[in-house]
Amino acid sequence: MLEIRHLKTLHALRESDSLVEAAERLHLTQSALSHQFKELEERMGMPLFVRKTKPVRFTSGGLRLLQLADAMLPLLRGAERDIARLVGGTAGRLHMAIECHSCFQWLMPTIDQFRDAWPEVELDLASGFAFAPLPALARGDLDLVVTSDPQEIAGLTYVPLFTYEAMLAVANQHPLASKPFIVPEDLSTEILITYPVERDRLDIFTRFLEPADIEPAQVRTSELTVMMMQLVASGRGVCGMPHWALHEYSSRGYVRAKRLGEKGLFATLYAAVRADMLDAPYMRDFLLTAKDTSFSTLDGVSAVR
């Protein structure tokens, strides 16, 4: 009666808290996912979750199937890894770089899981801020680059990991804290705190300020997210940051998170890989692990549509 896809859909619904987000994560339409749940509930003879609740409330039957999913899906993933090793071998190299300071928050757990599953793959991680990582990837010096700024370079493929919203952190007492959203002109008198990278790699410049021909009053840099939040909280400036990195501080009331523009400023994070490496079993597994980890640990990310 039960199929693996049923367990995966229930698991996705619990992790995403809505049918819409679960459908995005599974790359299904909401209609197709609703039909799949209806079919499963007819087979089980009982409802599995309460409609129109947020977060989703599961019935006793739904909770029992989630227990089964938690037991079975890791075993399935492990078996797939073992088979991949038998088919493609276990040894290899995965040297990567990141172009995102706040990515360490979810990338390190991903690497820890991957290292346990593929102990014979040589792992190395470097910051992509001191050199140009995408040309290095194309040359073969690297095997994967995490970036939100894809470039047209022959031989490179960009695998979307997730979509996120870039937001502005302001002090709780800041005049901008009471606005429903931020417009570029609001930053013309502000000190903008950024990571120490080129302006053309920062969305708040390339997609928010520059199209409106607006310059902040001053730009200040810091390498540490916690230091940036301390400066913002003490009224020393404002800071653009991905929602997932900002949520830890805004949810505790240290700072306020404000939307950039009435409709928000959204971006996609990619894993850049050489085309010849995409089919390597350990590379496929790393990409799946990265997606799973980001969806389970980061607030406010969604599947790429």
C-alpha positions in Angstrom: 0.0 0.0 0.0 2.7 2.5 0.9 5.3 3.7 -1.5 8.6 5.6 -0.9 7.1 8.7 -2.6 4.4 8.8 0.0 7.0 8.9 2.8 9.0 11.6 1.0 5.9 13.8 0.5 4.9 13.6 4.2 8.5 14.4 5.2 8.6 17.4 2.9 5.3 18.7 4.3 6.6 18.5 7.8 9.8 20.3 6.9 8.2 23.0 4.9 4.9 23.6 6.9 2.7 24.2 3.8 1.5 22.4 0.7 2.8 25.1 -1.5 6.4 24.9 -0.1 6.3 21.1 0.0 5.3 21.0 -3.7 8.2 23.4 -4.6 10.6 21.2 -2.7 9.4 18.1 -4.5 9.2 19.8 -7.9 5.5 19.1 -8.1 2.5 21.3 -8.7 0.3 22.0 -5.6 -2.5 20.2 -7.4 -0.4 17.1 -8.0 0.7 17.0 -4.4 -2.8 17.5 -3.1 -4.0 14.6 -5.3 -1.2 12.4 -4.0 -2.2 13.1 -0.4 -5.8 12.4 -1.2 -4.9 9.1 -2.8 -2.8 8.1 0.2 -5.5 9.1 2.7 -8.0 7.0 0.8 -5.6 4.0 0.9 -5.0 4.6 4.7 -8.7 5.2 5.3 -8.1 8.3 7.5 -6.9 11.9 7.2 -3.1 12.3 7.7 -3.0 16.1 8.5 -5.4 18.9 9.3 -5.9 21.2 6.3 -5.4 25.0 6.5 -3.2 24.9 9.6 0.2 26.6 9.9 2.3 25.0 11.1 0.8 21.8 9.7 -0.9 19.6 12.3 -0.6 15.9 11.7 -3.1 13.3 12.8 -2.1 10.3 14.8 -2.0 8.3 11.5 0.2 11.0 9.9 2.6 11.0 12.9 2.9 7.3 12.7 3.8 7.4 9.0 6.3 10.2 9.8 8.0 7.9 12.3 8.3 5.4 9.5 9.7 8.0 7.1 12.3 9.0 9.7 13.4 5.4 10.0 13.3 4.4 6.3 14.5 7.5 4.3 18.0 7.6 5.8 18.3 3.8 5.2 17.2 4.4 1.6 19.7 7.2 1.2 22.5 5.0 2.7 21.7 2.2 0.3 21.8 4.5 -2.7 25.2 5.7 -1.5 26.5 2.2 -1.1 25.3 1.2 -4.6 26.9 4.4 -6.0 30.2 3.4 -4.5 29.9 -0.1 -6.0 29.2 1.4 -9.4 31.5 4.4 -9.5 34.2 3.7 -6.9 34.7 5.6 -3.6 37.8 7.6 -4.2 37.8 11.1 -5.6 38.5 14.8 -4.9 36.1 17.6 -3.9 37.9 20.9 -3.5 35.5 23.7 -3.1 35.3 27.4 -2.5 32.5 29.7 -1.3 31.5 33.2 -2.4 29.2 33.7 0.6 30.4 34.6 4.1 27.1 33.4 5.7 27.1 30.1 3.9 29.3 28.4 6.6 26.2 28.2 8.7 24.8 25.3 6.6 27.8 24.2 4.5 29.8 22.9 7.5 27.0 20.4 8.6 26.8 19.4 4.9 30.5 18.7 4.8 30.4 16.8 8.1 27.6 14.5 6.7 29.4 14.0 3.4 32.7 13.2 5.1 31.1 10.4 7.1 29.4 9.0 4.0 32.5 9.3 1.6 35.6 9.0 3.8 37.9 8.3 0.8 37.0 11.5 -1.1 39.6 14.1 -0.5 37.9 17.3 0.8 39.2 20.8 0.9 37.4 24.1 1.5 38.7 27.6 0.7 37.2 31.1 0.9 36.5 32.5 -2.6 37.1 36.1 -1.6 40.9 36.3 -2.1 40.8 35.0 -5.7 38.4 34.4 -8.6 37.0 30.9 -7.9 34.9 30.4 -11.0 37.9 30.6 -13.4 39.8 28.3 -11.0 36.9 25.9 -11.2 37.0 25.9 -15.0 40.8 25.3 -14.9 40.3 22.3 -12.7 41.9 23.8 -9.6 38.5 23.5 -7.8 35.6 21.0 -8.2 32.7 23.1 -6.8 32.0 26.7 -6.0 29.0 28.0 -4.0 27.9 31.3 -5.6 24.9 33.6 -6.1 26.6 35.2 -9.1 26.8 32.7 -12.0 29.0 33.7 -15.0 28.9 32.3 -18.5 32.1 30.2 -18.5 32.5 27.3 -20.9 32.3 23.9 -19.2 30.5 25.1 -16.1 27.1 24.0 -14.9 25.1 25.8 -12.2 22.9 23.6 -10.0 20.4 25.7 -8.1 20.4 25.0 -4.4 17.6 27.3 -3.1 16.1 30.8 -3.4 16.4 33.2 -0.5 15.4 36.8 0.3 18.0 39.5 0.9 16.9 41.9 3.7 18.1 44.9 5.6 19.0 44.8 9.3 18.4 47.9 11.2 18.5 48.8 14.9 15.2 48.4 16.8 15.0 52.1 17.5 16.1 53.2 14.0 13.5 55.3 12.1 13.5 52.8 9.2 12.3 50.1 11.7 8.8 51.4 11.4 8.6 51.4 7.6 6.8 48.5 5.9 9.7 48.2 3.4 12.8 49.9 2.4 13.3 52.0 -0.8 16.8 52.8 -2.2 16.5 56.5 -1.2 16.2 55.4 2.4 19.9 54.4 2.4 21.3 57.7 0.9 21.9 59.0 4.5 22.9 55.7 6.0 26.2 53.9 6.8 25.9 50.6 4.9 27.8 47.7 6.5 28.9 44.9 4.1 31.2 42.0 3.9 34.6 43.0 2.4 33.9 41.9 -1.2 33.6 43.8 -4.4 30.4 45.8 -4.9 29.5 43.9 -8.1 29.1 40.8 -6.0 26.7 42.3 -3.5 23.0 42.3 -4.5 22.1 45.3 -2.4 24.3 47.4 -4.7 23.8 45.7 -8.1 20.1 45.0 -7.8 18.8 47.6 -5.4 20.9 50.8 -5.1 22.6 51.1 -8.5 19.5 50.7 -10.6 18.0 53.7 -8.6 21.4 55.6 -8.9 21.6 55.8 -5.1 24.8 55.8 -3.0 24.9 55.2 0.7 26.4 58.0 2.8 29.2 55.6 3.8 30.3 52.0 3.4 31.9 50.1 6.2 33.0 46.5 6.0 33.3 43.6 8.5 34.2 39.9 7.9 32.1 38.6 10.9 28.3 38.4 10.8 28.1 38.7 14.6 30.2 41.9 14.5 28.0 43.3 11.8 24.9 42.7 13.9 26.6 44.3 17.0 27.2 47.4 14.9 23.7 47.5 13.6 22.1 46.9 17.1 24.2 49.8 18.5 23.0 52.2 15.7 26.4 52.3 13.9 24.9 51.5 10.5 22.5 49.2 8.6 23.3 45.9 6.9 22.1 43.9 3.9 22.1 40.2 4.6 20.3 36.9 3.5 17.2 36.3 5.6 18.5 32.9 6.8 21.6 34.6 8.3 19.6 37.5 9.7 16.8 35.4 11.2 19.0 34.2 14.2 19.3 37.8 15.4 16.0 39.3 14.4 14.0 36.4 15.9 15.7 37.2 19.3 14.9 40.9 19.0 18.4 42.1 18.6 17.7 43.9 15.3 14.8 44.4 12.9 14.7 42.8 9.5 13.1 44.9 6.8 12.2 44.0 3.2 14.1 45.6 0.4 11.5 47.0 -2.0 7.8 46.5 -1.8 8.0 43.0 -3.4 11.3 42.0 -1.8 14.7 41.3 -3.2 15.2 37.6 -4.0 18.2 35.7 -5.2 19.3 32.1 -5.9 22.3 30.3 -4.5 24.0 27.9 -6.9 26.6 25.2 -6.8 28.9 25.6 -9.8 30.3 22.4 -11.1 32.3 21.4 -14.1 30.0 19.5 -16.5 32.3 16.4 -16.5 31.9 16.1 -12.7 28.1 16.2 -12.5 27.7 12.4 -12.9 30.3 11.5 -10.3 28.3 9.6 -7.6 29.9 11.5 -4.7 29.2 14.9 -6.4 25.5 14.0 -6.9 25.3 12.9 -3.2 27.0 16.1 -2.0 24.5 18.3 -4.0 21.6 16.3 -2.6 23.0 16.6 1.0 23.5 20.3 0.6 19.9 20.8 -0.5 18.5 18.6 2.3 20.7 20.4 4.9 19.8 23.9 3.8 16.0 23.2 3.8 16.1 21.6 7.2 18.4 24.2 8.9 17.8 27.6 7.2 14.8 29.8 7.8 13.1 31.5 4.8 14.6 29.5 1.9 12.5 27.9 -0.8 13.0 25.5 -3.7 14.0 27.2 -7.0 11.0 27.5 -9.3 
